[in-house]
Amino acid sequence: MVTKEMSKNMPTVHESVEMLALREFVTARDATRFDGMAKGNLRLDVTHCNLVQRWHDILFSEDMTVMEVKEKLYRHGGSSVSFQELYLRRGGGDTIFLMDDSKTLRYYGAQNGMEIHIKDLDPHSISKHGGLEDVSQVEKYVMPDEEYDKMKNTVRAIRREREAQAAANSAAREGDTGEELGGTHAPYEMTAEEMAAAFPMDGRCKCEPGSRRGSIRYVGSVGGTKGTWIGVALDEPQGQNDGTKDGKRYFECNGPKYGIFAKPENVEVGDFPELDPFASDDEF
């Protein structure tokens, strides 16, 4: 990183060797760039009093009259011929007014590399106040959201399809773990009595994936879903809820993420005591 002290000893942009080399490369042909011009032709820059932009190396003829130059420049700046005043900037602060429309550029001493400046006298010129350059003044068409939503192959439609696909894939993955309620799944073929016997209340169990241990606190249906679910209060906060679903409490647990609703096939009942995180590996 360059510190403030280091920057004091670094060369400026104008002193940089690389910048000097770049300048020499860009300007290498400046002295000879007009050598290939046909006799009688001129390359002049053009500026406009109402415009920020400028036009470089516009082709003119030495024998063009001022009126012909105005007609040519009308196609560039949009200023009417009758409202144009032209000035020839010959360099070094030498600027002359091209007053006589019948005189030629040769008469006024125009040479390659000089500049013609257009002064627009029209008080209602379209070039004034950014009329030709300020795009913020252009009234833009805004399509209603309802109409845009109906169109196909738009950015919004493609994004909507991708979000729906991502949501479907996520739901499929979460459905496989049995932790996200909703959707459809094959019914577990057991009666209520068999379920109560297979998953006794407060019985210790292990839930997959992750071999998360906990105690069974609920067996039954959950609102808005199909099938039977096992509510487990986990020993550690590795779940998805706190024993509630859509604002309804089904069982108590230690707090947020200490509860899950799992499919029966993902719950194994057995001797699964609470793990001691400080115990050594030899004690397991």
PDB file of C-alpha atoms in Angstrom:
ATOM      1  CA  MET A   1       0.000   0.000   0.000  1.00  0.00           C
ATOM      2  CA  VAL A   2       1.282   3.479  -0.859  1.00  0.00           C
ATOM      3  CA  THR A   3       1.464   5.690   2.227  1.00  0.00           C
ATOM      4  CA  LYS A   4       1.149   9.446   2.313  1.00  0.00           C
ATOM      5  CA  GLU A   5       4.882   9.847   2.912  1.00  0.00           C
ATOM      6  CA  MET A   6       5.713   7.551   0.003  1.00  0.00           C
ATOM      7  CA  SER A   7       3.405   9.499  -2.324  1.00  0.00           C
ATOM      8  CA  LYS A   8       5.344  12.705  -1.647  1.00  0.00           C
ATOM      9  CA  ASN A   9       8.413  11.236  -3.330  1.00  0.00           C
ATOM     10  CA  MET A  10       6.542   9.731  -6.276  1.00  0.00           C
ATOM     11  CA  PRO A  11       6.498  11.553  -9.638  1.00  0.00           C
ATOM     12  CA  THR A  12       3.365  13.374 -10.723  1.00  0.00           C
ATOM     13  CA  VAL A  13       1.367  12.274 -13.758  1.00  0.00           C
ATOM     14  CA  HIS A  14       3.247  14.758 -15.919  1.00  0.00           C
ATOM     15  CA  GLU A  15       6.611  13.549 -14.603  1.00  0.00           C
ATOM     16  CA  SER A  16       5.873   9.849 -14.919  1.00  0.00           C
ATOM     17  CA  VAL A  17       8.072   8.079 -17.455  1.00  0.00           C
ATOM     18  CA  GLU A  18       5.179   5.873 -18.530  1.00  0.00           C
ATOM     19  CA  MET A  19       2.885   8.867 -19.126  1.00  0.00           C
ATOM     20  CA  LEU A  20       5.565  10.673 -21.093  1.00  0.00           C
ATOM     21  CA  ALA A  21       6.029   7.591 -23.256  1.00  0.00           C
ATOM     22  CA  LEU A  22       2.281   7.359 -23.805  1.00  0.00           C
ATOM     23  CA  ARG A  23       2.120  11.030 -24.748  1.00  0.00           C
ATOM     24  CA  GLU A  24       4.918  10.599 -27.260  1.00  0.00           C
ATOM     25  CA  PHE A  25       3.156   7.595 -28.783  1.00  0.00           C
ATOM     26  CA  VAL A  26      -0.179   9.411 -29.127  1.00  0.00           C
ATOM     27  CA  THR A  27       1.290  12.629 -30.531  1.00  0.00           C
ATOM     28  CA  ALA A  28       4.044  11.043 -32.657  1.00  0.00           C
ATOM     29  CA  ARG A  29       2.315  11.866 -35.964  1.00  0.00           C
ATOM     30  CA  ASP A  30       0.848  15.235 -35.033  1.00  0.00           C
ATOM     31  CA  ALA A  31       3.441  17.154 -37.039  1.00  0.00           C
ATOM     32  CA  THR A  32       2.855  15.124 -40.205  1.00  0.00           C
ATOM     33  CA  ARG A  33      -0.794  14.040 -39.892  1.00  0.00           C
ATOM     34  CA  PHE A  34      -1.922  16.494 -42.589  1.00  0.00           C
ATOM     35  CA  ASP A  35       0.862  15.622 -45.053  1.00  0.00           C
ATOM     36  CA  GLY A  36      -1.336  13.231 -47.015  1.00  0.00           C
ATOM     37  CA  MET A  37      -4.137  15.743 -47.571  1.00  0.00           C
ATOM     38  CA  ALA A  38      -5.242  16.439 -51.108  1.00  0.00           C
ATOM     39  CA  LYS A  39      -4.430  19.912 -52.340  1.00  0.00           C
ATOM     40  CA  GLY A  40      -7.128  22.415 -51.427  1.00  0.00           C
ATOM     41  CA  ASN A  41      -8.635  20.311 -48.612  1.00  0.00           C
ATOM     42  CA  LEU A  42      -8.681  21.315 -44.958  1.00  0.00           C
ATOM     43  CA  ARG A  43      -9.217  19.470 -41.676  1.00  0.00           C
ATOM     44  CA  LEU A  44     -10.750  21.798 -39.099  1.00  0.00           C
ATOM     45  CA  ASP A  45     -12.180  21.306 -35.616  1.00  0.00           C
ATOM     46  CA  VAL A  46     -15.693  22.634 -34.989  1.00  0.00           C
ATOM     47  CA  THR A  47     -17.226  23.848 -31.705  1.00  0.00           C
ATOM     48  CA  HIS A  48     -20.685  25.204 -30.863  1.00  0.00           C
ATOM     49  CA  CYS A  49     -21.654  27.814 -28.292  1.00  0.00           C
ATOM     50  CA  ASN A  50     -24.580  25.714 -26.969  1.00  0.00           C
ATOM     51  CA  LEU A  51     -22.988  22.271 -27.098  1.00  0.00           C
ATOM     52  CA  VAL A  52     -20.388  20.508 -24.975  1.00  0.00           C
ATOM     53  CA  GLN A  53     -19.365  18.197 -27.777  1.00  0.00           C
ATOM     54  CA  ARG A  54     -16.883  19.192 -30.451  1.00  0.00           C
ATOM     55  CA  TRP A  55     -16.134  17.711 -33.858  1.00  0.00           C
ATOM     56  CA  HIS A  56     -12.548  16.943 -34.839  1.00  0.00           C
ATOM     57  CA  ASP A  57     -10.964  17.067 -38.271  1.00  0.00           C
ATOM     58  CA  ILE A  58     -14.105  17.918 -40.255  1.00  0.00           C
ATOM     59  CA  LEU A  59     -13.237  18.007 -43.963  1.00  0.00           C
ATOM     60  CA  PHE A  60     -13.627  21.340 -45.772  1.00  0.00           C
ATOM     61  CA  SER A  61     -12.341  22.854 -48.992  1.00  0.00           C
ATOM     62  CA  GLU A  62     -10.342  26.075 -49.102  1.00  0.00           C
ATOM     63  CA  ASP A  63     -12.666  27.312 -51.829  1.00  0.00           C
ATOM     64  CA  MET A  64     -15.868  26.845 -49.788  1.00  0.00           C
ATOM     65  CA  THR A  65     -17.613  30.105 -49.105  1.00  0.00           C
ATOM     66  CA  VAL A  66     -18.723  31.004 -45.585  1.00  0.00           C
ATOM     67  CA  MET A  67     -22.321  30.362 -46.668  1.00  0.00           C
ATOM     68  CA  GLU A  68     -21.407  26.874 -47.877  1.00  0.00           C
ATOM     69  CA  VAL A  69     -19.629  26.224 -44.584  1.00  0.00           C
ATOM     70  CA  LYS A  70     -22.763  27.292 -42.686  1.00  0.00           C
ATOM     71  CA  GLU A  71     -24.885  24.925 -44.755  1.00  0.00           C
ATOM     72  CA  LYS A  72     -22.467  22.092 -43.992  1.00  0.00           C
ATOM     73  CA  LEU A  73     -22.392  22.883 -40.261  1.00  0.00           C
ATOM     74  CA  TYR A  74     -26.182  22.995 -40.083  1.00  0.00           C
ATOM     75  CA  ARG A  75     -26.098  19.214 -40.440  1.00  0.00           C
ATOM     76  CA  HIS A  76     -23.737  18.958 -37.444  1.00  0.00           C
ATOM     77  CA  GLY A  77     -25.091  21.412 -34.879  1.00  0.00           C
ATOM     78  CA  GLY A  78     -28.663  21.916 -36.039  1.00  0.00           C
ATOM     79  CA  SER A  79     -28.332  25.712 -36.057  1.00  0.00           C
ATOM     80  CA  SER A  80     -30.187  27.414 -38.886  1.00  0.00           C
ATOM     81  CA  VAL A  81     -27.957  29.017 -41.507  1.00  0.00           C
ATOM     82  CA  SER A  82     -29.619  32.396 -41.021  1.00  0.00           C
ATOM     83  CA  PHE A  83     -28.844  32.399 -37.273  1.00  0.00           C
ATOM     84  CA  GLN A  84     -25.192  31.314 -37.487  1.00  0.00           C
ATOM     85  CA  GLU A  85     -22.180  33.487 -36.820  1.00  0.00           C
ATOM     86  CA  LEU A  86     -18.875  31.779 -37.575  1.00  0.00           C
ATOM     87  CA  TYR A  87     -15.523  32.553 -35.982  1.00  0.00           C
ATOM     88  CA  LEU A  88     -12.165  31.162 -37.124  1.00  0.00           C
ATOM     89  CA  ARG A  89      -9.791  30.484 -34.246  1.00  0.00           C
ATOM     90  CA  ARG A  90      -6.339  30.488 -35.780  1.00  0.00           C
ATOM     91  CA  GLY A  91      -4.386  29.807 -32.581  1.00  0.00           C
ATOM     92  CA  GLY A  92      -2.563  31.940 -30.052  1.00  0.00           C
ATOM     93  CA  GLY A  93      -5.672  33.957 -29.225  1.00  0.00           C
ATOM     94  CA  ASP A  94      -6.088  35.021 -32.865  1.00  0.00           C
ATOM     95  CA  THR A  95      -9.832  34.798 -33.637  1.00  0.00           C
ATOM     96  CA  ILE A  96     -11.538  36.454 -36.595  1.00  0.00           C
ATOM     97  CA  PHE A  97     -15.215  36.857 -37.458  1.00  0.00           C
ATOM     98  CA  LEU A  98     -16.199  35.297 -40.812  1.00  0.00           C
ATOM     99  CA  MET A  99     -18.452  38.216 -41.624  1.00  0.00           C
ATOM    100  CA  ASP A 100     -18.819  38.009 -45.398  1.00  0.00           C
ATOM    101  CA  ASP A 101     -20.818  34.953 -46.523  1.00  0.00           C
ATOM    102  CA  SER A 102     -19.440  35.258 -50.048  1.00  0.00           C
ATOM    103  CA  LYS A 103     -15.772  35.032 -49.020  1.00  0.00           C
ATOM    104  CA  THR A 104     -13.918  31.709 -48.973  1.00  0.00           C
ATOM    105  CA  LEU A 105     -11.982  29.963 -46.221  1.00  0.00           C
ATOM    106  CA  ARG A 106      -8.823  30.644 -48.238  1.00  0.00           C
ATOM    107  CA  TYR A 107      -9.585  34.369 -48.048  1.00  0.00           C
ATOM    108  CA  TYR A 108      -9.700  34.211 -44.238  1.00  0.00           C
ATOM    109  CA  GLY A 109      -6.461  32.208 -44.044  1.00  0.00           C
ATOM    110  CA  ALA A 110      -7.914  28.915 -42.812  1.00  0.00           C
ATOM    111  CA  GLN A 111      -5.353  26.144 -42.395  1.00  0.00           C
ATOM    112  CA  ASN A 112      -5.329  22.555 -41.156  1.00  0.00           C
ATOM    113  CA  GLY A 113      -5.816  22.163 -37.421  1.00  0.00           C
ATOM    114  CA  MET A 114      -7.622  25.476 -36.903  1.00  0.00           C
ATOM    115  CA  GLU A 115     -11.066  25.690 -35.329  1.00  0.00           C
ATOM    116  CA  ILE A 116     -14.406  27.074 -36.505  1.00  0.00           C
ATOM    117  CA  HIS A 117     -16.671  28.201 -33.670  1.00  0.00           C
ATOM    118  CA  ILE A 118     -20.437  28.430 -34.251  1.00  0.00           C
ATOM    119  CA  LYS A 119     -22.391  31.121 -32.414  1.00  0.00           C
ATOM    120  CA  ASP A 120     -26.126  30.388 -32.535  1.00  0.00           C
ATOM    121  CA  LEU A 121     -28.188  33.603 -32.452  1.00  0.00           C
ATOM    122  CA  ASP A 122     -31.587  31.861 -32.483  1.00  0.00           C
ATOM    123  CA  PRO A 123     -33.304  32.524 -29.104  1.00  0.00           C
ATOM    124  CA  HIS A 124     -35.464  29.454 -29.679  1.00  0.00           C
ATOM    125  CA  SER A 125     -32.667  27.146 -30.882  1.00  0.00           C
ATOM    126  CA  ILE A 126     -33.193  23.480 -30.056  1.00  0.00           C
ATOM    127  CA  SER A 127     -29.539  23.317 -29.029  1.00  0.00           C
ATOM    128  CA  LYS A 128     -30.023  25.712 -26.104  1.00  0.00           C
ATOM    129  CA  HIS A 129     -30.267  24.483 -22.511  1.00  0.00           C
ATOM    130  CA  GLY A 130     -29.144  20.960 -23.405  1.00  0.00           C
ATOM    131  CA  GLY A 131     -31.858  20.365 -25.969  1.00  0.00           C
ATOM    132  CA  LEU A 132     -29.576  18.183 -28.124  1.00  0.00           C
ATOM    133  CA  GLU A 133     -27.413  16.622 -25.390  1.00  0.00           C
ATOM    134  CA  ASP A 134     -29.315  16.378 -22.086  1.00  0.00           C
ATOM    135  CA  VAL A 135     -31.131  13.024 -22.313  1.00  0.00           C
ATOM    136  CA  SER A 136     -32.941  13.715 -19.027  1.00  0.00           C
ATOM    137  CA  GLN A 137     -35.180  16.100 -20.973  1.00  0.00           C
ATOM    138  CA  VAL A 138     -36.412  13.306 -23.221  1.00  0.00           C
ATOM    139  CA  GLU A 139     -39.775  11.914 -22.172  1.00  0.00           C
ATOM    140  CA  LYS A 140     -39.361   8.209 -21.716  1.00  0.00           C
ATOM    141  CA  TYR A 141     -41.968   5.509 -22.177  1.00  0.00           C
ATOM    142  CA  VAL A 142     -42.670   3.578 -18.988  1.00  0.00           C
ATOM    143  CA  MET A 143     -44.455   0.260 -19.420  1.00  0.00           C
ATOM    144  CA  PRO A 144     -46.987  -0.609 -16.693  1.00  0.00           C
ATOM    145  CA  ASP A 145     -45.883  -3.490 -14.460  1.00  0.00           C
ATOM    146  CA  GLU A 146     -49.016  -5.467 -15.282  1.00  0.00           C
ATOM    147  CA  GLU A 147     -48.277  -5.349 -19.012  1.00  0.00           C
ATOM    148  CA  TYR A 148     -44.596  -6.150 -18.485  1.00  0.00           C
ATOM    149  CA  ASP A 149     -45.465  -9.132 -16.284  1.00  0.00           C
ATOM    150  CA  LYS A 150     -47.511 -10.637 -19.130  1.00  0.00           C
ATOM    151  CA  MET A 151     -44.559 -10.626 -21.529  1.00  0.00           C
ATOM    152  CA  LYS A 152     -42.385 -13.688 -22.050  1.00  0.00           C
ATOM    153  CA  ASN A 153     -38.611 -13.875 -22.386  1.00  0.00           C
ATOM    154  CA  THR A 154     -38.091 -10.693 -20.357  1.00  0.00           C
ATOM    155  CA  VAL A 155     -35.483 -10.310 -17.626  1.00  0.00           C
ATOM    156  CA  ARG A 156     -38.231 -10.332 -14.999  1.00  0.00           C
ATOM    157  CA  ALA A 157     -39.879 -13.443 -16.438  1.00  0.00           C
ATOM    158  CA  ILE A 158     -36.565 -15.318 -16.606  1.00  0.00           C
ATOM    159  CA  ARG A 159     -35.689 -14.272 -13.051  1.00  0.00           C
ATOM    160  CA  ARG A 160     -39.131 -15.365 -11.852  1.00  0.00           C
ATOM    161  CA  GLU A 161     -38.669 -18.782 -13.471  1.00  0.00           C
ATOM    162  CA  ARG A 162     -35.228 -19.195 -11.922  1.00  0.00           C
ATOM    163  CA  GLU A 163     -36.485 -18.204  -8.457  1.00  0.00           C
ATOM    164  CA  ALA A 164     -39.366 -20.660  -8.748  1.00  0.00           C
ATOM    165  CA  GLN A 165     -36.990 -23.423  -9.843  1.00  0.00           C
ATOM    166  CA  ALA A 166     -34.601 -22.618  -6.977  1.00  0.00           C
ATOM    167  CA  ALA A 167     -37.478 -22.664  -4.485  1.00  0.00           C
ATOM    168  CA  ALA A 168     -38.674 -26.021  -5.844  1.00  0.00           C
ATOM    169  CA  ASN A 169     -35.166 -27.484  -5.605  1.00  0.00           C
ATOM    170  CA  SER A 170     -34.757 -26.153  -2.068  1.00  0.00           C
ATOM    171  CA  ALA A 171     -38.113 -27.580  -1.028  1.00  0.00           C
ATOM    172  CA  ALA A 172     -37.160 -30.932  -2.507  1.00  0.00           C
ATOM    173  CA  ARG A 173     -33.878 -30.979  -0.591  1.00  0.00           C
ATOM    174  CA  GLU A 174     -35.516 -29.936   2.677  1.00  0.00           C
ATOM    175  CA  GLY A 175     -38.303 -32.438   2.134  1.00  0.00           C
ATOM    176  CA  ASP A 176     -35.721 -35.199   1.947  1.00  0.00           C
ATOM    177  CA  THR A 177     -34.462 -34.305   5.447  1.00  0.00           C
ATOM    178  CA  GLY A 178     -37.971 -34.239   6.861  1.00  0.00           C
ATOM    179  CA  GLU A 179     -37.445 -30.890   8.563  1.00  0.00           C
ATOM    180  CA  GLU A 180     -39.502 -28.580   6.414  1.00  0.00           C
ATOM    181  CA  LEU A 181     -43.230 -28.966   6.752  1.00  0.00           C
ATOM    182  CA  GLY A 182     -45.428 -28.873   3.688  1.00  0.00           C
ATOM    183  CA  GLY A 183     -45.698 -30.570   0.322  1.00  0.00           C
ATOM    184  CA  THR A 184     -46.729 -34.151  -0.220  1.00  0.00           C
ATOM    185  CA  HIS A 185     -45.050 -37.373   0.807  1.00  0.00           C
ATOM    186  CA  ALA A 186     -45.939 -41.000   0.934  1.00  0.00           C
ATOM    187  CA  PRO A 187     -48.094 -41.768   4.036  1.00  0.00           C
ATOM    188  CA  TYR A 188     -46.473 -43.770   6.808  1.00  0.00           C
ATOM    189  CA  GLU A 189     -48.475 -46.954   7.119  1.00  0.00           C
ATOM    190  CA  MET A 190     -48.995 -47.168  10.915  1.00  0.00           C
ATOM    191  CA  THR A 191     -52.050 -46.806  13.134  1.00  0.00           C
ATOM    192  CA  ALA A 192     -52.204 -44.250  15.917  1.00  0.00           C
ATOM    193  CA  GLU A 193     -51.599 -46.956  18.507  1.00  0.00           C
ATOM    194  CA  GLU A 194     -48.597 -48.288  16.634  1.00  0.00           C
ATOM    195  CA  MET A 195     -47.198 -44.783  16.285  1.00  0.00           C
ATOM    196  CA  ALA A 196     -47.592 -44.160  20.038  1.00  0.00           C
ATOM    197  CA  ALA A 197     -45.822 -47.423  20.808  1.00  0.00           C
ATOM    198  CA  ALA A 198     -43.048 -46.882  18.290  1.00  0.00           C
ATOM    199  CA  PHE A 199     -42.417 -43.259  19.329  1.00  0.00           C
ATOM    200  CA  PRO A 200     -43.161 -42.990  23.069  1.00  0.00           C
ATOM    201  CA  MET A 201     -43.416 -39.554  24.624  1.00  0.00           C
ATOM    202  CA  ASP A 202     -40.145 -38.346  26.182  1.00  0.00           C
ATOM    203  CA  GLY A 203     -38.397 -41.297  24.548  1.00  0.00           C
ATOM    204  CA  ARG A 204     -34.815 -40.649  23.549  1.00  0.00           C
ATOM    205  CA  CYS A 205     -34.107 -40.637  19.837  1.00  0.00           C
ATOM    206  CA  LYS A 206     -31.674 -39.718  17.089  1.00  0.00           C
ATOM    207  CA  CYS A 207     -32.762 -37.644  14.070  1.00  0.00           C
ATOM    208  CA  GLU A 208     -31.239 -37.730  10.624  1.00  0.00           C
ATOM    209  CA  PRO A 209     -29.488 -36.132   8.950  1.00  0.00           C
ATOM    210  CA  GLY A 210     -26.823 -35.161  11.439  1.00  0.00           C
ATOM    211  CA  SER A 211     -27.482 -37.761  14.151  1.00  0.00           C
ATOM    212  CA  ARG A 212     -29.025 -35.042  16.312  1.00  0.00           C
ATOM    213  CA  ARG A 213     -30.167 -36.320  19.685  1.00  0.00           C
ATOM    214  CA  GLY A 214     -33.222 -35.309  21.631  1.00  0.00           C
ATOM    215  CA  SER A 215     -36.490 -36.356  23.233  1.00  0.00           C
ATOM    216  CA  ILE A 216     -39.842 -37.064  21.554  1.00  0.00           C
ATOM    217  CA  ARG A 217     -42.413 -34.490  22.607  1.00  0.00           C
ATOM    218  CA  TYR A 218     -45.136 -34.772  19.961  1.00  0.00           C
ATOM    219  CA  VAL A 219     -46.568 -37.393  17.594  1.00  0.00           C
ATOM    220  CA  GLY A 220     -49.368 -36.502  15.223  1.00  0.00           C
ATOM    221  CA  SER A 221     -50.481 -34.248  12.416  1.00  0.00           C
ATOM    222  CA  VAL A 222     -49.430 -30.651  11.953  1.00  0.00           C
ATOM    223  CA  GLY A 223     -51.763 -28.020  10.522  1.00  0.00           C
ATOM    224  CA  GLY A 224     -51.470 -27.426   6.775  1.00  0.00           C
ATOM    225  CA  THR A 225     -49.509 -30.632   6.123  1.00  0.00           C
ATOM    226  CA  LYS A 226     -50.242 -34.255   5.368  1.00  0.00           C
ATOM    227  CA  GLY A 227     -49.179 -37.346   7.284  1.00  0.00           C
ATOM    228  CA  THR A 228     -47.815 -37.893  10.764  1.00  0.00           C
ATOM    229  CA  TRP A 229     -44.877 -35.931  12.123  1.00  0.00           C
ATOM    230  CA  ILE A 230     -42.578 -36.472  15.100  1.00  0.00           C
ATOM    231  CA  GLY A 231     -41.876 -33.409  17.214  1.00  0.00           C
ATOM    232  CA  VAL A 232     -38.444 -33.638  18.834  1.00  0.00           C
ATOM    233  CA  ALA A 233     -36.912 -31.370  21.468  1.00  0.00           C
ATOM    234  CA  LEU A 234     -33.205 -31.416  20.611  1.00  0.00           C
ATOM    235  CA  ASP A 235     -30.358 -31.363  23.109  1.00  0.00           C
ATOM    236  CA  GLU A 236     -28.543 -28.698  21.086  1.00  0.00           C
ATOM    237  CA  PRO A 237     -29.844 -25.806  18.915  1.00  0.00           C
ATOM    238  CA  GLN A 238     -29.600 -27.643  15.600  1.00  0.00           C
ATOM    239  CA  GLY A 239     -33.260 -27.538  14.570  1.00  0.00           C
ATOM    240  CA  GLN A 240     -35.635 -25.357  12.599  1.00  0.00           C
ATOM    241  CA  ASN A 241     -38.111 -24.041  15.167  1.00  0.00           C
ATOM    242  CA  ASP A 242     -39.045 -23.791  18.835  1.00  0.00           C
ATOM    243  CA  GLY A 243     -41.864 -26.316  18.819  1.00  0.00           C
ATOM    244  CA  THR A 244     -44.312 -24.057  16.977  1.00  0.00           C
ATOM    245  CA  LYS A 245     -45.688 -24.033  13.437  1.00  0.00           C
ATOM    246  CA  ASP A 246     -47.582 -21.065  11.983  1.00  0.00           C
ATOM    247  CA  GLY A 247     -47.972 -19.576  15.446  1.00  0.00           C
ATOM    248  CA  LYS A 248     -49.344 -22.722  17.069  1.00  0.00           C
ATOM    249  CA  ARG A 249     -47.310 -24.491  19.762  1.00  0.00           C
ATOM    250  CA  TYR A 250     -47.143 -28.292  19.545  1.00  0.00           C
ATOM    251  CA  PHE A 251     -44.520 -28.974  22.199  1.00  0.00           C
ATOM    252  CA  GLU A 252     -42.113 -27.256  24.586  1.00  0.00           C
ATOM    253  CA  CYS A 253     -38.348 -27.093  24.115  1.00  0.00           C
ATOM    254  CA  ASN A 254     -35.404 -25.035  25.349  1.00  0.00           C
ATOM    255  CA  GLY A 255     -35.826 -22.251  22.822  1.00  0.00           C
ATOM    256  CA  PRO A 256     -35.339 -21.262  19.165  1.00  0.00           C
ATOM    257  CA  LYS A 257     -33.778 -23.983  16.982  1.00  0.00           C
ATOM    258  CA  TYR A 258     -34.160 -26.575  19.731  1.00  0.00           C
ATOM    259  CA  GLY A 259     -37.170 -28.104  17.986  1.00  0.00           C
ATOM    260  CA  ILE A 260     -37.834 -29.962  14.729  1.00  0.00           C
ATOM    261  CA  PHE A 261     -40.706 -31.777  13.032  1.00  0.00           C
ATOM    262  CA  ALA A 262     -39.304 -34.879  11.350  1.00  0.00           C
ATOM    263  CA  LYS A 263     -40.711 -37.727   9.287  1.00  0.00           C
ATOM    264  CA  PRO A 264     -40.996 -41.002  11.210  1.00  0.00           C
ATOM    265  CA  GLU A 265     -38.511 -42.739   8.921  1.00  0.00           C
ATOM    266  CA  ASN A 266     -35.886 -40.143   9.903  1.00  0.00           C
ATOM    267  CA  VAL A 267     -36.283 -40.744  13.656  1.00  0.00           C
ATOM    268  CA  GLU A 268     -34.580 -43.669  15.412  1.00  0.00           C
ATOM    269  CA  VAL A 269     -35.738 -44.415  18.978  1.00  0.00           C
ATOM    270  CA  GLY A 270     -33.209 -45.995  21.356  1.00  0.00           C
ATOM    271  CA  ASP A 271     -30.607 -45.473  24.025  1.00  0.00           C
ATOM    272  CA  PHE A 272     -29.269 -42.105  22.959  1.00  0.00           C
ATOM    273  CA  PRO A 273     -28.257 -40.175  26.088  1.00  0.00           C
ATOM    274  CA  GLU A 274     -27.398 -36.499  25.921  1.00  0.00           C
ATOM    275  CA  LEU A 275     -23.804 -36.039  24.794  1.00  0.00           C
ATOM    276  CA  ASP A 276     -21.284 -34.311  27.024  1.00  0.00           C
ATOM    277  CA  PRO A 277     -19.390 -31.828  24.838  1.00  0.00           C
ATOM    278  CA  PHE A 278     -16.463 -31.862  27.309  1.00  0.00           C
ATOM    279  CA  ALA A 279     -16.070 -35.641  27.449  1.00  0.00           C
ATOM    280  CA  SER A 280     -13.044 -37.277  25.815  1.00  0.00           C
ATOM    281  CA  ASP A 281     -13.348 -39.564  22.832  1.00  0.00           C
ATOM    282  CA  ASP A 282     -12.499 -42.589  25.046  1.00  0.00           C
ATOM    283  CA  GLU A 283     -15.690 -42.150  27.044  1.00  0.00           C
ATOM    284  CA  PHE A 284     -18.018 -42.653  24.055  1.00  0.00           C
TER     285      PHE A 284
END
